[in-house]
Amino acid sequence: MTACEPRRQMSIYICPARIQNARLKMMKKAAKSKRFPVVDDFNENVTHIVTEFDTVAQLKRLLKLEDLPPDTYVVSSMWITDSLKNGSLLDVSQKYVVENDEKVIEEPIMTNQTGRCYACQRVTPLYHHNTIFTDTLELLERYAEYQDGPNDYQRALAFRGGSCVLKSLPYKVNSSCQLSNISDLGSHCQKVIEEILDESRSLEVERIRCSPWFQKMECFTSIFGVGGVTAKKWIDEGLNDISGVTDRLLKTGTNDSRKIYGLAFYEDLTTPVNRDEALALKDLVKTELVDLLPGALVELTGGFRRGKPCGHDVDILVSHPIEGKEQGVLVKLMNRLYEKDHVLMGKHETCSFREDKLKKDDKLTRRGQLDHFEKWIGIVKFNEKSTSSESPPAAKRPKKFNRGSPNGPKNSLDASDELAERNASGESLSDAIELSRSPRDWKAVRIDIVVAPYSQFYYAVVGWTGSKQFNRSLRLYAARELNMKLTSHGLYDISHDTVVPASTEEGVFHALKLQYRKPEERNC
């Protein structure tokens, strides 16, 4: 049977699922203008069903049919599109036929001897097959995190866990049957996925996405230095957007340097940093650092180490093979970067680590398990030419540090006091806005520089590489399966009251009795 010579009178039904309304209307109108026998509703006399579904099983579930009428073609929308271009209905060749294989693809999900499955046991690549579902679950995760209810944090973790396991699947999910034996997919996650499979969208998610409150939360929390509490406060005060917040703070004033620069350089800081820019910043730090401390180790971590082509900040981990040599170098490094006008603003945090913190039972929180390394968190001025080691910029003090006695002797302050004074010497919001709007050959980039003693370095490499869910999984695995406590500082064996050393990143996984996962396999 061909499309032009049917055994029954031809009747074409275009299934609306997964087809945008405007496109559906246009397709129907064009088909009817060519006198194609298109019907608006499905019935048992339909001979050709046009669909965007990947399998017949999905279509049958939507139409609530045990089986389709005999001699019924299920074809992709490409068939009707090509027919319209041709001016007449084409034969239904194999390239247009929707897959009729109803076998459920089942891939094993690794579990351990207790039956649990941990994200750190799976390969989770950067690019996967189920983006339509993971993007949806990640939106639900963020929405849950914005809430204040006692169970919202656990709901957020459930959505994150569901997204994580979908990323690890080596196939595209096209049937809810494929999810029945997969751990970490709760009933809510499965309901959302089934709705997307049937309707190509989730009504719950669409309501959230279109919610003015959610849109404001997304907007305000994207400002550097602004968290959920501040964002909700601004919403309660009737603020609606970035310009409204800026106008308010210009009137009332603020001493929070993060908000000042987060607002003034909002466009810069929400523009993704690409890999080349991240590597250039790493090279800048390494060039200056090795000059101060020969043999220093510098590692680009975070999403870039996991293979991401871009991100919103740059994380750099620093150490030295001789334990103790790393002490004090961060202050010297930042003073030098200030002198060369690379720094816009920042905050220095001293090391707060003590040996007993390895044994202390710190709980995982919304913000994760924070470490106690010395670090500098701030914003630098990125200029591809000025960050080249071959042509460093002329040394000069930033304008904001020209207060007090700029021409006084440099040794009037020790290095740490000098850095503290520089960090505290910020412009007002109006000054920062003026700077952001002035002609400049640089852009503002977020950067974290973290210093770890060499004995903790490889645990720090794993922790700062991430992802957040991979780290959480590692720590839960260590606690539940091994009776150990894992942090970015090390691994403590509770049963034997000992600290387990690691001299390589692979050694960290070996200590945890886990198969080594390369950084690009940790994108939970």
C-alpha positions as a printed NumPy array, in Angstrom:
array([[  0.   ,   0.   ,   0.   ],
       [  1.26 ,   3.504,  -0.836],
       [  0.105,   6.855,   0.388],
       [ -1.468,   7.481,  -3.013],
       [ -3.137,   4.076,  -3.334],
       [ -4.613,   3.161,   0.058],
       [ -6.748,   0.157,   0.722],
       [ -9.048,   2.432,   2.679],
       [-10.007,   5.957,   1.821],
       [ -7.069,   8.074,   2.893],
       [ -7.498,  10.085,   6.087],
       [ -4.616,  11.988,   7.685],
       [ -4.513,  12.941,  11.357],
       [ -1.756,  15.3  ,  12.569],
       [ -1.137,  14.545,  16.25 ],
       [ -0.626,  17.908,  18.035],
       [  1.642,  16.601,  20.824],
       [  5.16 ,  18.13 ,  20.655],
       [  4.149,  20.433,  17.773],
       [  3.921,  24.15 ,  18.54 ],
       [  0.428,  25.581,  18.016],
       [  1.509,  28.083,  15.373],
       [  3.344,  25.415,  13.399],
       [  0.409,  23.006,  13.711],
       [ -2.052,  25.569,  12.381],
       [  0.257,  26.438,   9.502],
       [  0.78 ,  22.759,   8.651],
       [ -2.962,  22.005,   8.649],
       [ -3.794,  25.085,   6.623],
       [ -1.157,  24.292,   3.99 ],
       [ -2.226,  20.627,   3.816],
       [ -5.892,  21.534,   3.323],
       [ -4.973,  24.096,   0.666],
       [ -3.331,  21.224,  -1.252],
       [ -6.516,  19.208,  -0.695],
       [ -4.749,  16.628,   1.453],
       [ -7.46 ,  14.671,   3.365],
       [ -6.578,  16.006,   6.832],
       [ -9.028,  15.475,   9.722],
       [ -9.03 ,  17.456,  12.95 ],
       [ -9.718,  14.548,  15.311],
       [ -8.436,  10.999,  15.467],
       [-10.872,   8.203,  14.583],
       [-10.688,   4.542,  13.592],
       [-10.81 ,   5.427,   9.875],
       [ -7.54 ,   7.374,   9.952],
       [ -4.95 ,   5.785,   7.664],
       [ -1.972,   8.075,   8.291],
       [ -0.947,   9.529,  11.662],
       [  1.638,  12.3  ,  11.56 ],
       [  3.563,  12.639,  14.808],
       [  6.663,  14.071,  16.449],
       [  6.917,  11.079,  18.793],
       [  9.894,   8.739,  18.469],
       [  7.965,   5.475,  18.839],
       [  4.528,   4.038,  18.148],
       [  4.274,   3.062,  21.814],
       [  4.292,   6.724,  22.868],
       [  1.562,   7.546,  20.366],
       [ -0.627,   4.646,  21.474],
       [ -0.319,   5.697,  25.096],
       [ -1.385,   9.253,  24.216],
       [ -4.361,   8.038,  22.166],
       [ -5.218,   5.469,  24.864],
       [ -5.187,   2.6  ,  22.37 ],
       [ -4.18 ,  -1.006,  22.898],
       [ -3.363,  -1.177,  19.208],
       [ -3.773,   0.937,  16.083],
       [ -6.32 ,   0.116,  13.352],
       [ -4.912,  -2.275,  10.733],
       [ -3.054,  -0.821,   7.729],
       [ -2.372,   2.433,   9.558],
       [  0.809,   4.321,   8.857],
       [  2.58 ,   6.222,  11.637],
       [  4.852,   8.762,   9.986],
       [  7.06 ,  11.639,  11.059],
       [  6.071,  15.234,  10.406],
       [  8.81 ,  15.29 ,   7.767],
       [  6.487,  13.233,   5.521],
       [  3.805,  15.915,   5.422],
       [  6.415,  18.686,   5.134],
       [  8.101,  17.017,   2.167],
       [  4.72 ,  16.288,   0.605],
       [  3.798,  19.958,   0.83 ],
       [  7.075,  20.891,  -0.859],
       [  6.366,  18.258,  -3.535],
       [  2.845,  19.562,  -4.101],
       [  1.32 ,  16.092,  -3.706],
       [  1.4  ,  13.255,  -1.195],
       [  4.561,  11.163,  -1.288],
       [  4.848,   7.418,  -0.888],
       [  5.583,   6.39 ,   2.66 ],
       [  9.174,   5.282,   2.362],
       [ 11.133,   3.849,   5.263],
       [ 12.718,   7.195,   6.125],
       [  9.308,   8.557,   7.143],
       [  8.096,   5.591,   9.201],
       [  8.138,   5.992,  12.993],
       [  9.844,   3.135,  14.842],
       [  7.428,   0.342,  15.714],
       [  9.84 ,  -1.579,  17.964],
       [  8.164,  -1.582,  21.362],
       [ 10.967,  -3.35 ,  23.195],
       [ 11.968,  -1.343,  26.229],
       [ 15.608,  -0.387,  26.32 ],
       [ 16.986,  -1.319,  29.676],
       [ 20.524,  -0.436,  30.646],
       [ 21.975,  -1.56 ,  33.957],
       [ 22.402,   1.136,  36.595],
       [ 25.329,   0.326,  38.84 ],
       [ 24.433,  -0.46 ,  42.442],
       [ 26.615,  -1.547,  45.306],
       [ 26.253,  -4.521,  47.6  ],
       [ 23.61 ,  -2.779,  49.713],
       [ 21.442,  -2.112,  46.656],
       [ 22.054,   1.638,  46.714],
       [ 23.197,   3.483,  43.636],
       [ 25.458,   6.519,  44.054],
       [ 26.218,   9.188,  41.475],
       [ 29.944,   8.767,  42.171],
       [ 29.684,   5.163,  40.904],
       [ 28.321,   6.225,  37.525],
       [ 29.833,   7.891,  34.479],
       [ 28.068,  11.211,  33.976],
       [ 29.307,  12.875,  30.766],
       [ 29.058,  16.56 ,  29.934],
       [ 26.774,  15.916,  26.966],
       [ 23.924,  13.454,  27.357],
       [ 20.693,  12.28 ,  25.715],
       [ 18.005,  13.635,  28.04 ],
       [ 18.404,  17.412,  28.16 ],
       [ 14.666,  18.051,  27.777],
       [ 14.062,  16.237,  31.081],
       [ 17.124,  17.387,  33.025],
       [ 16.531,  21.069,  32.222],
       [ 13.005,  20.682,  33.562],
       [ 14.059,  18.915,  36.764],
       [ 16.813,  21.479,  37.378],
       [ 14.25 ,  24.279,  37.145],
       [ 12.122,  22.444,  39.724],
       [ 15.231,  22.067,  41.884],
       [ 15.903,  25.815,  41.834],
       [ 12.261,  26.583,  42.574],
       [ 12.302,  24.243,  45.583],
       [ 15.544,  25.818,  46.834],
       [ 13.901,  29.235,  46.766],
       [ 11.149,  28.076,  49.148],
       [ 11.231,  28.237,  52.947],
       [  9.285,  25.083,  53.826],
       [ 10.817,  22.382,  56.044],
       [ 10.771,  19.804,  53.236],
       [ 11.802,  22.029,  50.333],
       [ 15.519,  21.311,  50.632],
       [ 14.838,  17.573,  50.427],
       [ 12.564,  18.178,  47.429],
       [ 15.373,  20.094,  45.735],
       [ 17.759,  17.212,  46.389],
       [ 15.231,  14.762,  44.928],
       [ 14.964,  16.772,  41.706],
       [ 18.761,  17.094,  41.52 ],
       [ 19.168,  13.352,  42.049],
       [ 16.64 ,  12.635,  39.312],
       [ 18.397,  14.963,  36.901],
       [ 21.736,  13.394,  37.76 ],
       [ 20.671,   9.827,  36.993],
       [ 19.1  ,  10.883,  33.674],
       [ 22.389,  12.483,  32.636],
       [ 24.173,   9.183,  33.191],
       [ 21.883,   7.127,  30.939],
       [ 23.577,   6.051,  27.688],
       [ 20.303,   6.327,  25.771],
       [ 17.419,   8.706,  25.197],
       [ 14.363,   8.053,  27.336],
       [ 11.299,   7.64 ,  25.116],
       [  9.051,   5.573,  27.347],
       [  8.193,   5.732,  31.037],
       [  8.725,   1.962,  31.164],
       [ 12.441,   2.645,  30.889],
       [ 12.402,   4.421,  34.265],
       [ 10.715,   1.788,  36.414],
       [ 13.889,   0.176,  37.779],
       [ 16.08 ,   3.258,  38.064],
       [ 16.934,   4.54 ,  41.517],
       [ 16.911,   8.259,  42.352],
       [ 13.77 ,   8.844,  40.29 ],
       [ 10.935,   9.54 ,  42.691],
       [  7.247,   9.632,  41.829],
       [  7.265,  13.41 ,  41.249],
       [ 10.195,  13.179,  38.82 ],
       [  8.57 ,  10.291,  36.967],
       [  5.274,  12.148,  36.723],
       [  6.999,  15.161,  35.164],
       [  8.906,  12.971,  32.695],
       [  5.753,  11.1  ,  31.661],
       [  3.957,  14.392,  31.087],
       [  6.792,  15.598,  28.856],
       [  6.757,  12.304,  26.956],
       [  3.022,  12.612,  26.342],
       [  2.578,  16.37 ,  25.925],
       [  6.137,  17.594,  25.19 ],
       [  5.956,  19.858,  28.246],
       [  5.059,  19.922,  31.93 ],
       [  2.195,  22.197,  32.929],
       [  3.613,  22.472,  36.446],
       [  6.934,  23.677,  35.107],
       [  5.315,  26.084,  32.656],
       [  3.339,  27.659,  35.514],
       [  6.527,  28.087,  37.517],
       [  8.497,  29.416,  34.551],
       [  5.811,  32.036,  33.854],
       [  5.44 ,  33.004,  37.522],
       [  6.507,  36.655,  38.091],
       [  7.855,  35.671,  41.532],
       [ 10.078,  32.952,  40.096],
       [ 11.296,  35.23 ,  37.308],
       [ 12.279,  37.871,  39.871],
       [ 14.062,  35.272,  42.018],
       [ 15.997,  34.067,  38.978],
       [ 16.907,  37.647,  38.105],
       [ 17.951,  38.814,  41.575],
       [ 19.928,  35.698,  42.534],
       [ 21.936,  36.053,  39.332],
       [ 23.494,  39.22 ,  40.827],
       [ 26.927,  38.575,  42.337],
       [ 26.631,  38.661,  46.122],
       [ 22.847,  38.202,  46.267],
       [ 21.267,  35.077,  47.75 ],
       [ 17.71 ,  33.901,  48.228],
       [ 17.063,  35.846,  51.451],
       [ 18.011,  39.203,  49.908],
       [ 16.122,  38.407,  46.694],
       [ 12.906,  37.66 ,  48.639],
       [ 13.338,  40.841,  50.667],
       [ 13.577,  42.899,  47.478],
       [ 10.494,  41.199,  46.035],
       [  8.56 ,  41.896,  49.247],
       [  9.609,  45.534,  48.969],
       [  8.059,  45.704,  45.501],
       [ 11.247,  45.682,  43.419],
       [ 10.856,  44.063,  40.009],
       [ 14.143,  44.18 ,  38.128],
       [ 17.832,  45.118,  38.129],
       [ 17.194,  48.768,  37.351],
       [ 14.739,  49.031,  40.236],
       [ 17.257,  47.572,  42.681],
       [ 19.999,  49.84 ,  41.373],
       [ 17.828,  52.952,  41.736],
       [ 16.869,  51.946,  45.278],
       [ 20.454,  51.38 ,  46.412],
       [ 21.653,  54.586,  44.75 ],
       [ 19.192,  56.419,  47.002],
       [ 19.669,  54.461,  50.22 ],
       [ 23.339,  53.575,  49.766],
       [ 25.086,  50.291,  50.552],
       [ 28.47 ,  49.277,  51.924],
       [ 28.256,  45.744,  50.529],
       [ 31.003,  45.71 ,  47.915],
       [ 29.682,  42.504,  46.342],
       [ 26.298,  44.078,  45.625],
       [ 27.964,  47.294,  44.439],
       [ 30.084,  45.527,  41.825],
       [ 27.483,  42.84 ,  41.159],
       [ 25.021,  45.528,  40.056],
       [ 27.49 ,  47.864,  38.35 ],
       [ 29.034,  45.041,  36.313],
       [ 25.924,  42.877,  36.018],
       [ 26.209,  42.441,  32.263],
       [ 29.887,  41.43 ,  32.482],
       [ 29.35 ,  38.997,  35.34 ],
       [ 26.366,  37.256,  33.752],
       [ 28.165,  36.841,  30.423],
       [ 29.734,  33.365,  30.363],
       [ 33.503,  33.118,  30.594],
       [ 34.867,  30.848,  27.86 ],
       [ 37.589,  28.233,  28.275],
       [ 40.284,  30.327,  26.58 ],
       [ 39.593,  33.205,  28.974],
       [ 39.697,  30.857,  31.98 ],
       [ 43.018,  29.394,  30.819],
       [ 44.417,  32.9  ,  30.279],
       [ 43.501,  33.843,  33.867],
       [ 45.073,  30.637,  35.145],
       [ 48.26 ,  31.458,  33.207],
       [ 48.286,  34.954,  34.687],
       [ 47.999,  33.591,  38.226],
       [ 50.606,  30.904,  37.549],
       [ 53.095,  33.35 ,  36.04 ],
       [ 52.902,  35.708,  39.011],
       [ 52.726,  32.907,  41.584],
       [ 55.707,  30.912,  40.316],
       [ 57.726,  34.114,  40.324],
       [ 56.858,  34.524,  44.005],
       [ 57.055,  30.811,  44.863],
       [ 59.013,  28.644,  42.402],
       [ 57.543,  25.177,  42.032],
       [ 54.024,  26.258,  43.   ],
       [ 51.162,  24.09 ,  41.729],
       [ 48.252,  25.803,  39.966],
       [ 45.144,  23.87 ,  38.912],
       [ 42.082,  25.161,  37.043],
       [ 39.121,  23.451,  38.706],
       [ 35.308,  23.678,  38.642],
       [ 33.297,  23.133,  35.5  ],
       [ 36.218,  23.939,  33.206],
       [ 38.145,  20.969,  34.569],
       [ 35.072,  18.798,  33.911],
       [ 35.198,  19.825,  30.247],
       [ 32.67 ,  22.655,  30.186],
       [ 33.31 ,  25.166,  27.386],
       [ 32.11 ,  28.101,  29.503],
       [ 31.105,  29.105,  33.029],
       [ 30.271,  32.117,  35.168],
       [ 33.424,  32.102,  37.292],
       [ 36.955,  30.767,  37.36 ],
       [ 38.172,  28.548,  40.228],
       [ 41.921,  28.15 ,  40.713],
       [ 43.553,  25.862,  43.28 ],
       [ 47.076,  26.579,  44.511],
       [ 49.591,  24.503,  46.491],
       [ 53.275,  23.61 ,  46.755],
       [ 54.941,  20.175,  47.003],
       [ 56.817,  21.274,  50.13 ],
       [ 54.258,  21.47 ,  52.945],
       [ 54.128,  24.938,  54.497],
       [ 55.711,  26.759,  51.561],
       [ 52.237,  27.846,  50.415],
       [ 51.627,  29.872,  53.584],
       [ 51.515,  33.634,  53.026],
       [ 51.841,  33.434,  49.251],
       [ 48.213,  34.32 ,  48.486],
       [ 48.517,  37.704,  50.179],
       [ 51.689,  38.462,  48.21 ],
       [ 50.045,  37.284,  44.986],
       [ 46.964,  39.471,  45.425],
       [ 49.028,  42.526,  46.36 ],
       [ 50.997,  42.06 ,  43.151],
       [ 47.805,  41.707,  41.08 ],
       [ 46.45 ,  44.865,  42.744],
       [ 49.685,  46.69 ,  41.899],
       [ 49.322,  45.709,  38.25 ],
       [ 45.689,  46.88 ,  38.217],
       [ 44.234,  43.418,  37.536],
       [ 41.836,  43.492,  40.502],
       [ 38.44 ,  45.172,  40.713],
       [ 37.403,  44.033,  44.19 ],
       [ 37.685,  41.053,  46.478],
       [ 37.73 ,  39.484,  49.902],
       [ 40.525,  37.525,  51.561],
       [ 39.533,  34.654,  53.857],
       [ 42.2  ,  33.238,  56.154],
       [ 42.645,  29.515,  56.725],
       [ 40.387,  28.248,  59.531],
       [ 41.297,  24.57 ,  59.303],
       [ 42.127,  22.558,  62.42 ],
       [ 42.864,  18.841,  62.61 ],
       [ 39.71 ,  18.194,  64.636],
       [ 37.59 ,  19.446,  61.716],
       [ 38.439,  16.236,  59.852],
       [ 36.635,  14.312,  62.585],
       [ 33.802,  16.748,  63.247],
       [ 30.416,  15.595,  61.95 ],
       [ 29.486,  18.58 ,  59.799],
       [ 26.116,  18.136,  58.094],
       [ 25.527,  18.856,  54.44 ],
       [ 23.544,  22.064,  54.019],
       [ 21.876,  23.989,  51.213],
       [ 25.22 ,  25.597,  50.486],
       [ 27.048,  22.292,  50.627],
       [ 29.852,  21.401,  53.004],
       [ 32.073,  24.457,  53.175],
       [ 35.821,  24.027,  53.461],
       [ 38.288,  25.951,  55.592],
       [ 41.02 ,  26.786,  53.09 ],
       [ 42.621,  30.199,  52.756],
       [ 41.065,  31.824,  49.706],
       [ 40.505,  35.075,  47.843],
       [ 37.075,  35.585,  46.317],
       [ 36.479,  38.523,  44.043],
       [ 36.393,  40.101,  40.604],
       [ 39.327,  40.74 ,  38.301],
       [ 39.726,  42.807,  35.165],
       [ 40.165,  40.462,  32.236],
       [ 41.956,  41.743,  29.168],
       [ 43.358,  39.101,  26.845],
       [ 46.414,  41.206,  26.077],
       [ 47.075,  42.304,  29.639],
       [ 46.807,  38.744,  30.989],
       [ 49.495,  37.544,  28.605],
       [ 52.746,  36.809,  30.392],
       [ 54.588,  38.271,  27.418],
       [ 53.13 ,  41.752,  27.764],
       [ 52.053,  42.524,  31.345],
       [ 50.368,  45.861,  31.998],
       [ 52.212,  48.761,  33.497],
       [ 52.167,  48.538,  37.275],
       [ 49.935,  51.084,  38.955],
       [ 47.703,  51.322,  41.97 ],
       [ 43.964,  51.067,  41.351],
       [ 42.106,  54.334,  41.628],
       [ 40.133,  53.085,  44.622],
       [ 43.363,  52.588,  46.591],
       [ 44.589,  56.122,  46.02 ],
       [ 43.016,  57.296,  49.246],
       [ 44.996,  57.936,  52.42 ],
       [ 48.698,  58.215,  51.687],
       [ 49.192,  56.703,  48.256],
       [ 52.71 ,  58.1  ,  47.994],
       [ 53.796,  56.909,  51.411],
       [ 56.478,  54.256,  51.782],
       [ 55.317,  50.846,  50.579],
       [ 56.736,  49.134,  53.654],
       [ 54.582,  51.218,  55.977],
       [ 52.122,  48.328,  55.94 ],
       [ 52.91 ,  44.64 ,  56.077],
       [ 51.573,  42.542,  53.193],
       [ 48.419,  41.29 ,  54.942],
       [ 47.466,  44.751,  56.246],
       [ 48.062,  46.213,  52.798],
       [ 45.771,  43.609,  51.195],
       [ 43.1  ,  44.139,  53.852],
       [ 43.153,  47.893,  53.249],
       [ 42.914,  47.401,  49.503],
       [ 40.001,  44.987,  49.874],
       [ 38.193,  47.483,  52.126],
       [ 38.762,  50.495,  49.855],
       [ 35.776,  50.257,  47.532],
       [ 33.886,  52.84 ,  45.52 ],
       [ 30.278,  53.759,  46.063],
       [ 27.665,  52.243,  43.762],
       [ 27.601,  55.425,  41.66 ],
       [ 31.412,  55.322,  41.316],
       [ 31.295,  51.665,  40.273],
       [ 28.567,  52.347,  37.717],
       [ 30.597,  55.236,  36.315],
       [ 33.597,  52.923,  35.998],
       [ 31.546,  50.216,  34.28 ],
       [ 30.214,  52.715,  31.729],
       [ 33.559,  54.36 ,  31.023],
       [ 35.63 ,  53.346,  27.977],
       [ 37.616,  50.235,  28.911],
       [ 39.434,  47.374,  27.23 ],
       [ 38.635,  44.802,  29.929],
       [ 35.658,  42.96 ,  31.326],
       [ 34.87 ,  41.966,  34.912],
       [ 35.281,  38.252,  35.684],
       [ 34.53 ,  36.357,  38.907],
       [ 37.456,  34.389,  40.299],
       [ 38.164,  32.245,  43.37 ],
       [ 41.782,  31.463,  44.276],
       [ 42.107,  28.738,  46.903],
       [ 45.267,  27.632,  48.731],
       [ 45.595,  24.055,  49.993],
       [ 48.494,  22.424,  51.868],
       [ 50.048,  19.65 ,  49.772],
       [ 48.889,  16.93 ,  52.197],
       [ 45.296,  18.005,  51.412],
       [ 45.842,  19.031,  47.789],
       [ 44.387,  16.03 ,  45.949],
       [ 41.319,  15.902,  48.165],
       [ 40.925,  19.604,  47.416],
       [ 41.307,  18.922,  43.673],
       [ 38.426,  16.415,  43.818],
       [ 36.264,  18.71 ,  45.95 ],
       [ 36.827,  21.832,  43.878],
       [ 36.402,  19.982,  40.583],
       [ 32.85 ,  18.95 ,  41.523],
       [ 30.153,  18.723,  40.478],
       [ 28.14 ,  19.625,  43.573],
       [ 26.066,  16.444,  43.284],
       [ 29.134,  14.291,  42.61 ],
       [ 30.75 ,  15.629,  45.793],
       [ 27.601,  15.082,  47.811],
       [ 27.407,  11.533,  46.513],
       [ 31.061,  10.857,  47.39 ],
       [ 30.531,  12.057,  50.949],
       [ 27.325,  10.11 ,  51.459],
       [ 28.978,   7.014,  50.01 ],
       [ 31.973,   7.394,  52.336],
       [ 29.733,   7.815,  55.387],
       [ 27.162,   5.123,  54.643],
       [ 29.292,   2.435,  53.046],
       [ 32.735,   2.911,  54.626],
       [ 32.073,   4.678,  57.941],
       [ 34.416,   7.443,  56.805],
       [ 34.143,  11.215,  56.704],
       [ 35.213,  12.894,  53.457],
       [ 35.81 ,  16.616,  52.94 ],
       [ 37.996,  18.675,  50.633],
       [ 40.624,  18.517,  53.395],
       [ 40.933,  14.747,  53.58 ],
       [ 39.396,  11.398,  54.467],
       [ 38.938,  10.338,  58.079],
       [ 38.45 ,   6.634,  58.886],
       [ 36.104,   6.703,  61.866],
       [ 36.483,   2.992,  62.663],
       [ 40.28 ,   3.178,  62.949],
       [ 40.571,   6.827,  64.041],
       [ 43.047,   7.547,  61.262],
       [ 43.425,  10.037,  58.397],
       [ 43.832,   8.354,  55.005],
       [ 46.458,  10.128,  52.859],
       [ 46.322,  10.462,  49.059],
       [ 49.28 ,  11.449,  46.884],
       [ 47.287,  11.541,  43.611],
       [ 43.722,  12.185,  42.532],
       [ 43.384,   8.503,  41.642],
       [ 44.561,   7.786,  45.181],
       [ 41.491,   9.559,  46.571],
       [ 39.213,   7.169,  44.682],
       [ 41.354,   4.195,  45.699],
       [ 41.038,   5.202,  49.355],
       [ 37.268,   5.262,  48.873],
       [ 37.312,   1.842,  47.167],
       [ 35.764,   3.397,  44.067],
       [ 36.623,   3.138,  40.398],
       [ 38.423,   6.304,  39.296],
       [ 36.241,   8.724,  37.363],
       [ 37.938,  11.243,  35.108],
       [ 36.854,  14.874,  35.668],
       [ 34.801,  14.89 ,  32.453],
       [ 32.815,  11.925,  33.835],
       [ 31.662,  13.814,  36.954],
       [ 29.064,  16.148,  35.419],
       [ 26.139,  15.163,  37.669]])
